[in-house]
CSV table of C-alpha atoms and ligand atoms in Angstrom, one decimal:
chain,number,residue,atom,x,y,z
A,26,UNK,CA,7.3,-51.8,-15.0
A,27,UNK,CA,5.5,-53.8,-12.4
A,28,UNK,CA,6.9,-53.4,-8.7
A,29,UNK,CA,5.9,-56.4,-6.5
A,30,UNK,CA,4.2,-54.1,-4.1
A,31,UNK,CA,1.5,-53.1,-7.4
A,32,UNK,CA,0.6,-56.4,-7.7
A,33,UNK,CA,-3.1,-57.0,-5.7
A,34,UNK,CA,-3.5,-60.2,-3.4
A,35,UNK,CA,-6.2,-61.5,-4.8
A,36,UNK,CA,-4.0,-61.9,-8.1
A,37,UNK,CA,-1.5,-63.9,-6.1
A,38,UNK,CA,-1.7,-67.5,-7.3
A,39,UNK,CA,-2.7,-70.0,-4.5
A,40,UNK,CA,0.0,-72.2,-3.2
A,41,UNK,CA,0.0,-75.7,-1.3
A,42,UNK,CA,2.4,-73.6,1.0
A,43,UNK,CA,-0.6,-70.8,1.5
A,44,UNK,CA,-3.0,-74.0,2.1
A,45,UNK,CA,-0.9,-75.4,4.6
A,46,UNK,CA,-0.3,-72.3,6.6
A,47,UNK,CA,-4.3,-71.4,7.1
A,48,UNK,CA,-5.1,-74.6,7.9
A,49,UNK,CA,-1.8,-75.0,10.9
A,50,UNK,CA,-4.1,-71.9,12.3
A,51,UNK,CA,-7.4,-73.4,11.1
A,52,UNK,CA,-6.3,-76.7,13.7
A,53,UNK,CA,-5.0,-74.8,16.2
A,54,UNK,CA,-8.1,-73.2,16.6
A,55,UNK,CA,-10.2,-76.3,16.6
A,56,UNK,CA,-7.7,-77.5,19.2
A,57,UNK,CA,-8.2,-74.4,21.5
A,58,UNK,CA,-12.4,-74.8,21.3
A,59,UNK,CA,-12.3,-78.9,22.1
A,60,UNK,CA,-11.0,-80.7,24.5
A,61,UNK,CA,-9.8,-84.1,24.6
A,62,UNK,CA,-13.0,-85.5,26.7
A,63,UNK,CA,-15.7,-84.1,23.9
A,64,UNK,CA,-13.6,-85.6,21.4
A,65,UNK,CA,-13.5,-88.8,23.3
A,66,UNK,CA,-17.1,-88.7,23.5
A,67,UNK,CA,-17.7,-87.7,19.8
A,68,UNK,CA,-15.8,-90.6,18.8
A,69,UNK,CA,-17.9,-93.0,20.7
A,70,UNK,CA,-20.7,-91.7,19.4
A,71,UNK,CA,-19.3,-92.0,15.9
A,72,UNK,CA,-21.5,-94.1,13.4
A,73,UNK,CA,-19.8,-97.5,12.2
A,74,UNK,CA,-17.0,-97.6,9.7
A,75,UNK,CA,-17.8,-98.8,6.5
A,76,UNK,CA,-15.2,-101.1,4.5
A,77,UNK,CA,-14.1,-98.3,1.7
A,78,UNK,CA,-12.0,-100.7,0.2
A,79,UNK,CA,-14.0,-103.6,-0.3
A,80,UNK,CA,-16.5,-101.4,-1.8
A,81,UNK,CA,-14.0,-100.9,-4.6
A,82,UNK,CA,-12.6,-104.3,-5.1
A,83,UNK,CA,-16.7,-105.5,-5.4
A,84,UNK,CA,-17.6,-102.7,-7.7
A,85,UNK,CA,-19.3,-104.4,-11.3
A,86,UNK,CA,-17.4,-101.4,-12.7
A,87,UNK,CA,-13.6,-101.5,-13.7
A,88,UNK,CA,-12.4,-98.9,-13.0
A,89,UNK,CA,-14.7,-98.5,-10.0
A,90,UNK,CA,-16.0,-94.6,-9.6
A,91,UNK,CA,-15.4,-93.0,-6.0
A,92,UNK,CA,-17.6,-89.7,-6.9
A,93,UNK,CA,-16.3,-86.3,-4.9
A,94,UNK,CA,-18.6,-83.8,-3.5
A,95,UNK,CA,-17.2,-80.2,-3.8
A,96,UNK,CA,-18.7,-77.0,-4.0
A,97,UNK,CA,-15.7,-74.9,-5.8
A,98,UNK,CA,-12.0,-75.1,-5.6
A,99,UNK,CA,-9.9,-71.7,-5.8
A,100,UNK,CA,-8.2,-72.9,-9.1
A,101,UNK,CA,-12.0,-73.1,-10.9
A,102,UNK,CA,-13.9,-71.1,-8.8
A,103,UNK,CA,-17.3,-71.5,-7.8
A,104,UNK,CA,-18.1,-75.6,-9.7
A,105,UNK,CA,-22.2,-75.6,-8.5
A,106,UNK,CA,-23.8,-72.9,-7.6
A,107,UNK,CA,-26.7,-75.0,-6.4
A,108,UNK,CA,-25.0,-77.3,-4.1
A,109,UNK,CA,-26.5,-79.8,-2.2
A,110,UNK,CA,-24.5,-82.0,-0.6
A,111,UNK,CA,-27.0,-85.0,0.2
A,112,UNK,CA,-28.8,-84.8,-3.3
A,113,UNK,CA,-25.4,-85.0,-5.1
A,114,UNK,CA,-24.4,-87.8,-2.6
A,115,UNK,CA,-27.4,-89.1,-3.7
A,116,UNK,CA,-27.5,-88.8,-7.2
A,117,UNK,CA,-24.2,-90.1,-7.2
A,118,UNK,CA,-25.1,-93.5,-5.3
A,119,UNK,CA,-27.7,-94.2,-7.6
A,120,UNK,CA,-26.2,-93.9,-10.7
A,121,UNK,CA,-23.7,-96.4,-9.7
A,122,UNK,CA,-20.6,-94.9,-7.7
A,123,UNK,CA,-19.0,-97.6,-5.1
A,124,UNK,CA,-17.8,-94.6,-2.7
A,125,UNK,CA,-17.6,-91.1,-2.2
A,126,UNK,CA,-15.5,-88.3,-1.6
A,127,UNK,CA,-16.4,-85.2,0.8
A,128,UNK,CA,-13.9,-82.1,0.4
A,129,UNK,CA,-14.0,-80.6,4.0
A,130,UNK,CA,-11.7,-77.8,3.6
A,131,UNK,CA,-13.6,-74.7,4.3
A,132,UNK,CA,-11.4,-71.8,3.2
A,133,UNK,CA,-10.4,-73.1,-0.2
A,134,UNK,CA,-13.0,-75.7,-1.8
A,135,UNK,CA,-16.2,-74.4,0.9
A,136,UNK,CA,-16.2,-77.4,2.1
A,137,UNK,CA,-17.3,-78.8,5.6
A,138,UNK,CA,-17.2,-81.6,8.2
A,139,UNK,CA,-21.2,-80.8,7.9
A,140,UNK,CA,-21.3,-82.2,5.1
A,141,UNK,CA,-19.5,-85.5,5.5
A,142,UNK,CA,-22.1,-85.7,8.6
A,143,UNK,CA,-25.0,-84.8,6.4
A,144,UNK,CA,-24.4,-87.5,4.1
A,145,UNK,CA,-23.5,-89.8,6.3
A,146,UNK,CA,-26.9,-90.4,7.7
A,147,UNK,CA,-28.9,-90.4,4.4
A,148,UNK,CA,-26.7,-92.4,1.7
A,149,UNK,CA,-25.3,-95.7,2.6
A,150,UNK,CA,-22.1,-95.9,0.7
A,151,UNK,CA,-18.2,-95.5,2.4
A,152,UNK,CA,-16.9,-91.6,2.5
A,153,UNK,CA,-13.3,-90.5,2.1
A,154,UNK,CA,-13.1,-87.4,3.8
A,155,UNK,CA,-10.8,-84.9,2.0
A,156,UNK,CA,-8.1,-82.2,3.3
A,157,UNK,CA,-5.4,-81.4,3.8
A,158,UNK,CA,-4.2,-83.4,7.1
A,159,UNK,CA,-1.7,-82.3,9.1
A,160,UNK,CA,-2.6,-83.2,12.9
A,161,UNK,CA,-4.0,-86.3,14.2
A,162,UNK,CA,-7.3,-84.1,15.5
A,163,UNK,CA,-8.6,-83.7,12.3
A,164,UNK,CA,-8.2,-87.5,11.8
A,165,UNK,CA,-10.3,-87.8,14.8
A,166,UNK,CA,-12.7,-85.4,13.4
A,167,UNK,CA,-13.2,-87.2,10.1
A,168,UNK,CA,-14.1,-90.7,12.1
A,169,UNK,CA,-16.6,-88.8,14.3
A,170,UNK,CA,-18.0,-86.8,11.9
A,171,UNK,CA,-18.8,-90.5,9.7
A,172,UNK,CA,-15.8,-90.8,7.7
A,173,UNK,CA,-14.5,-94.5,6.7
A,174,UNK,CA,-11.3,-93.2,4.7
A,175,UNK,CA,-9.1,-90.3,5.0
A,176,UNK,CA,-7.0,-88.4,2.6
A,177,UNK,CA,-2.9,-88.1,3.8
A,178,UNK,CA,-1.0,-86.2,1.2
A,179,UNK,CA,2.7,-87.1,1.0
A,180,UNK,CA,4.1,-83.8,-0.4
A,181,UNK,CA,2.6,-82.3,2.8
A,182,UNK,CA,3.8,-85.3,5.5
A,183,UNK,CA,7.3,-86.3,6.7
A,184,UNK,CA,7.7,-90.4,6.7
A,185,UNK,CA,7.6,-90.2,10.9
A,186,UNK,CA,4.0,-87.7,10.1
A,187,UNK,CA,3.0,-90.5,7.6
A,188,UNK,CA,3.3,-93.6,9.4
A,189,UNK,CA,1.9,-92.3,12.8
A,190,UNK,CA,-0.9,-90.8,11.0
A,191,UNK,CA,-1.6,-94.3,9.3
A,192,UNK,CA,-1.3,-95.9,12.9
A,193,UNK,CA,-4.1,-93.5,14.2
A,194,UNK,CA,-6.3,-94.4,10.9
A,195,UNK,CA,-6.5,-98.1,11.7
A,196,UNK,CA,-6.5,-97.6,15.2
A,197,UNK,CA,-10.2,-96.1,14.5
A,198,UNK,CA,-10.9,-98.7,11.9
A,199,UNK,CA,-10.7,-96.7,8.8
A,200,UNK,CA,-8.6,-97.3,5.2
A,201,UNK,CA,-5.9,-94.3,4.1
A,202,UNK,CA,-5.6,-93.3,1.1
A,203,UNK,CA,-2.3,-92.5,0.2
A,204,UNK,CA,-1.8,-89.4,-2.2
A,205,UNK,CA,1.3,-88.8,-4.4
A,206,UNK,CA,1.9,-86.9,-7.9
A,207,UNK,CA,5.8,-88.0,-8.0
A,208,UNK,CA,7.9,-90.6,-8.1
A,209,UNK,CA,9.9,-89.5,-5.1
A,210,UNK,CA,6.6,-89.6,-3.1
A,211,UNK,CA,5.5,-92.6,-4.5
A,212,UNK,CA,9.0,-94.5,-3.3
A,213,UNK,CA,8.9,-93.1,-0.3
A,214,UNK,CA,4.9,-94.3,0.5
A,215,UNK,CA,6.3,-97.7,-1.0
A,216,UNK,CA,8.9,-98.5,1.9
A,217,UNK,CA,6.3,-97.6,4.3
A,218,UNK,CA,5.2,-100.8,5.4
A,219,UNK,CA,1.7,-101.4,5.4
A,220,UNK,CA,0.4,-99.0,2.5
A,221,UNK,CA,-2.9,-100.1,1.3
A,222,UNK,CA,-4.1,-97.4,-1.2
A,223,UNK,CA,-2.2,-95.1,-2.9
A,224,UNK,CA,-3.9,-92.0,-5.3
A,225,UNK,CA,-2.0,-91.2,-7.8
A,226,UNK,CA,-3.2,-87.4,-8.4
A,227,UNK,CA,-2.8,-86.0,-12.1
A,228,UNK,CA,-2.2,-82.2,-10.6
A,229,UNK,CA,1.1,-80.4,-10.4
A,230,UNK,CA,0.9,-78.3,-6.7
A,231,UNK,CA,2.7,-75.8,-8.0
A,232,UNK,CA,0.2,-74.4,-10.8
A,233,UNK,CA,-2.9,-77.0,-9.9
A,234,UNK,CA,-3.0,-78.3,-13.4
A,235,UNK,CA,-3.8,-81.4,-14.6
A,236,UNK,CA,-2.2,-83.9,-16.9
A,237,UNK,CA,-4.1,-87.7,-16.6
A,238,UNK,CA,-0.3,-88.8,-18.2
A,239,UNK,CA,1.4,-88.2,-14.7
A,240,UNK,CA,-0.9,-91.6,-14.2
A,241,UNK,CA,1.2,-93.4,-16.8
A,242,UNK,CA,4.5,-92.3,-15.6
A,243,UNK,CA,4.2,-93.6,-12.7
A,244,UNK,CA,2.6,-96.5,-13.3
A,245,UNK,CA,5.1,-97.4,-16.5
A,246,UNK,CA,7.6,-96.8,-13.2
A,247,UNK,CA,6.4,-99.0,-10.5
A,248,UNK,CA,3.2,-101.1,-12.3
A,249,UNK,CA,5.1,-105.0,-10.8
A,250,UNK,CA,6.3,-103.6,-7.4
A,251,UNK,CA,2.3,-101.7,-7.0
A,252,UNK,CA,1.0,-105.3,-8.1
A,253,UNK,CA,3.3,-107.4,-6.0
A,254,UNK,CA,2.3,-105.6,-2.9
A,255,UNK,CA,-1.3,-106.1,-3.4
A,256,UNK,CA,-1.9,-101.9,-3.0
A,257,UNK,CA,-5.0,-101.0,-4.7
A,258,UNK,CA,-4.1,-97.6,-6.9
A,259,UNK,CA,-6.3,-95.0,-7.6
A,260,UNK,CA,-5.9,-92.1,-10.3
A,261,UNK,CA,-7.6,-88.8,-9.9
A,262,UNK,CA,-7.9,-85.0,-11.2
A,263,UNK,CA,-8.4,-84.1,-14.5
A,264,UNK,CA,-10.3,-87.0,-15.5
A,265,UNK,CA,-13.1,-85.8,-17.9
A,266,UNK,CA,-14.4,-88.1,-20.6
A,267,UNK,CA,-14.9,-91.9,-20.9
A,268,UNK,CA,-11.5,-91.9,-23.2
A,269,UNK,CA,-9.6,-90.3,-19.8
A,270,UNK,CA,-11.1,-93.3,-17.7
A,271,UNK,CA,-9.8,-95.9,-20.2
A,272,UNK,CA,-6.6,-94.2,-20.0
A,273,UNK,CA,-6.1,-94.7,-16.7
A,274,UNK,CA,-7.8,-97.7,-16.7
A,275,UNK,CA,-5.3,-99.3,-19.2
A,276,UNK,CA,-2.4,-97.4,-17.3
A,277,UNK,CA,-3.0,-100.1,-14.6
A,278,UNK,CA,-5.7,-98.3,-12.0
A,279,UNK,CA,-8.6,-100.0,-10.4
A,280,UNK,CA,-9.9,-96.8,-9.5
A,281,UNK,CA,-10.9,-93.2,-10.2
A,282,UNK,CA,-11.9,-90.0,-8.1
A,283,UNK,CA,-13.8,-87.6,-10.2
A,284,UNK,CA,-15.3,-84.4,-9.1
A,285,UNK,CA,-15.3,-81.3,-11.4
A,286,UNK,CA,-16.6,-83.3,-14.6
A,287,UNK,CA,-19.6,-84.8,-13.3
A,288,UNK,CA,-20.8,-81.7,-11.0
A,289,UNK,CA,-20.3,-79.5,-14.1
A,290,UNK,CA,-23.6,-81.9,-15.8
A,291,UNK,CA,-27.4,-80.8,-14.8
A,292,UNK,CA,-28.4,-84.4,-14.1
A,293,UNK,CA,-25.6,-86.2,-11.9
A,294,UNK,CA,-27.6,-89.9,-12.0
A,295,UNK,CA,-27.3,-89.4,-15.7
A,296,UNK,CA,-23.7,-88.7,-15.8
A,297,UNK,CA,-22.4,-91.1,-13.6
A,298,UNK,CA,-24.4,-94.0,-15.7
A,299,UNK,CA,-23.4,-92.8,-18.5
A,300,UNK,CA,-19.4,-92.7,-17.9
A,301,UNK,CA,-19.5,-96.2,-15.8
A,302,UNK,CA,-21.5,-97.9,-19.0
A,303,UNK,CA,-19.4,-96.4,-21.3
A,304,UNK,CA,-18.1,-99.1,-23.9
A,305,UNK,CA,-14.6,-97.5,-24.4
A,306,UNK,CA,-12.4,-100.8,-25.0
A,307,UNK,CA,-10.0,-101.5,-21.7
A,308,UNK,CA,-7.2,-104.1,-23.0
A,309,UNK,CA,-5.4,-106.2,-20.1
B,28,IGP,O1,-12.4,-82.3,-9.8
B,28,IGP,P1,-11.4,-83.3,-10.4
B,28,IGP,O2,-10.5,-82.6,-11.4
B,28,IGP,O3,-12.1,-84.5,-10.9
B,28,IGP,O4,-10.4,-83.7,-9.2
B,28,IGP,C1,-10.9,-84.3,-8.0
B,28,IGP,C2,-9.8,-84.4,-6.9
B,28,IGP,O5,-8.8,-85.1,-7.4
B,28,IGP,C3,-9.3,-82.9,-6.5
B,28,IGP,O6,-10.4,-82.2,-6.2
B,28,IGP,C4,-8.3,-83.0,-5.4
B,28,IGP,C5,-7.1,-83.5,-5.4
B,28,IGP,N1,-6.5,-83.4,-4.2
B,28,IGP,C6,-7.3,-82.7,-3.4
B,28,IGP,C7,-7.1,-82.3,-2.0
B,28,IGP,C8,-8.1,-81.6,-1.4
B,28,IGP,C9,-9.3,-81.3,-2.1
B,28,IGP,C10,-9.5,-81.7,-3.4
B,28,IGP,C11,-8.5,-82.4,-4.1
């Protein structure tokens, strides 16, 4: 018989619940060491925002390919061992991604706002900066640290939380990407008013699996209303082969985030080519 107090912590699956609760302490540390001048000041400082968006509405790729740099995420463990954050930038510019995305969260992907600063200065394409907001700080943070898009996760946000965090993002001239995995979350970002990207993401947060047909749904759901209102919709997680990208891609997106799939190849130029030139049919 198994008693709960036999079973070891480190067996204990991770929760967005567990997430949430280091990173409340994670920002009210950063809060403690900063003060509002030195963030005023970073801010100034901050390079120029690049238009995310537009990037993706030019792309010659349909869908267009916002590429994620991550080191490892506690549901697949260590994803490159030999990570470099500006060469995978890099390799990921050239082989024809419109935009990137930097996972910052340290504890559970080893990410970094180091990173999104790092890549910043060498590779000239719009960065999402990804975590898990849940204060207005780290939406400062991102800008000064070079990010032109931020990540707001509805699960994790109340609609008062949404909209003033949306408010702060244009304030400092950046686009929000709006995530949701439900069609509860996905009504409730539609009656906010000025929603401009939503990302539909393909994982469940209770297990952190996968299923690209959670795309579908909810585009089978809401395809004329998402179309009506102009909002660009992106699809990400689990998206692994050129047939997955067609899937989405004929599901009604005009964009993917992929991360694990491409950093899993030895040559990331390569990949990326190879995906975006991909002749799968798309049917509109
Ligand atoms: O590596 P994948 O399966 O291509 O998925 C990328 C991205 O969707 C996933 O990393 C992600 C989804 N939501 C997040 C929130 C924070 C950090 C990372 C994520």
């Amino acid at each position: 018989m198994i008693y709960p107090g036999t079973i070891h912590n480190h067996q204990m699956p991770v929760t967005l619940q567990e997430i949430i609760w280091h990173k409340k302490l994670e920002v009210a540390k950063m809060q403690q060491d900063m003060t509002w001048a030195s963030l005023q000041r970073q801010l100034s400082s901050a390079p120029t925002v690049r238009d995310f968006s537009t990037a993706l509405q030019q792309s010659i790729y349909k869908p267009s390919l916002i590429a994620e740099v991550k080191k490892s995420s506690f549901y697949h463990s260590l994803i490159r061992p030999d990570f470099e954050p500006v060469t995978i930038a890099q390799a990921y510019k050239r082989g024809g991604a419109s935009c990137l995305s930097v996972v910052t969260d340290k504890k559970f992907f080893q990410g970094g706002f180091d990173h999104l600063r790092a890549i910043r200065y060498r590779v000239a394409i719009p960065l999402l900066c990804k975590d898990f907001i849940i204060d207005p700080c780290q939406i400062y943070l991102a800008r000064s640290a070079g990010a032109d898009a931020v990540l707001l996760i509805a699960a994790i946000l109340t609609d008062k939380e949404l909209k003033n965090f949306l408010r702060v993002i244009y304030y400092l001239g950046m686009n929000a990407i709006i995530q949701v995995n439900n069609l509860h979350d996905l009504d409730r970002v539609l009656e906010l008013e000025d929603a401009r990207i939503i990302s539909i993401n393909n994982q469940s947060y209770s297990d952190f699996s996968s299923n690209i047909h959670i795309t579908q749904e909810l585009m089978d759901a809401r395809r004329s209303q998402l179309q009506k209102l102009g909002i660009l919709v992106i699809s990400e997680s689990g998206i692994e082969t050129p047939e997955d990208l067609s899937f989405v891609a004929e599901a009604g997106v005009q964009t993917v985030i992929m991360g694990e799939s491409l950093l899993k190849e030895h040559d990331l130029e390569l990949a990326v080519k190879n995906l975006l030139q991909s002749k799968f049919p798309i049917h509109h």
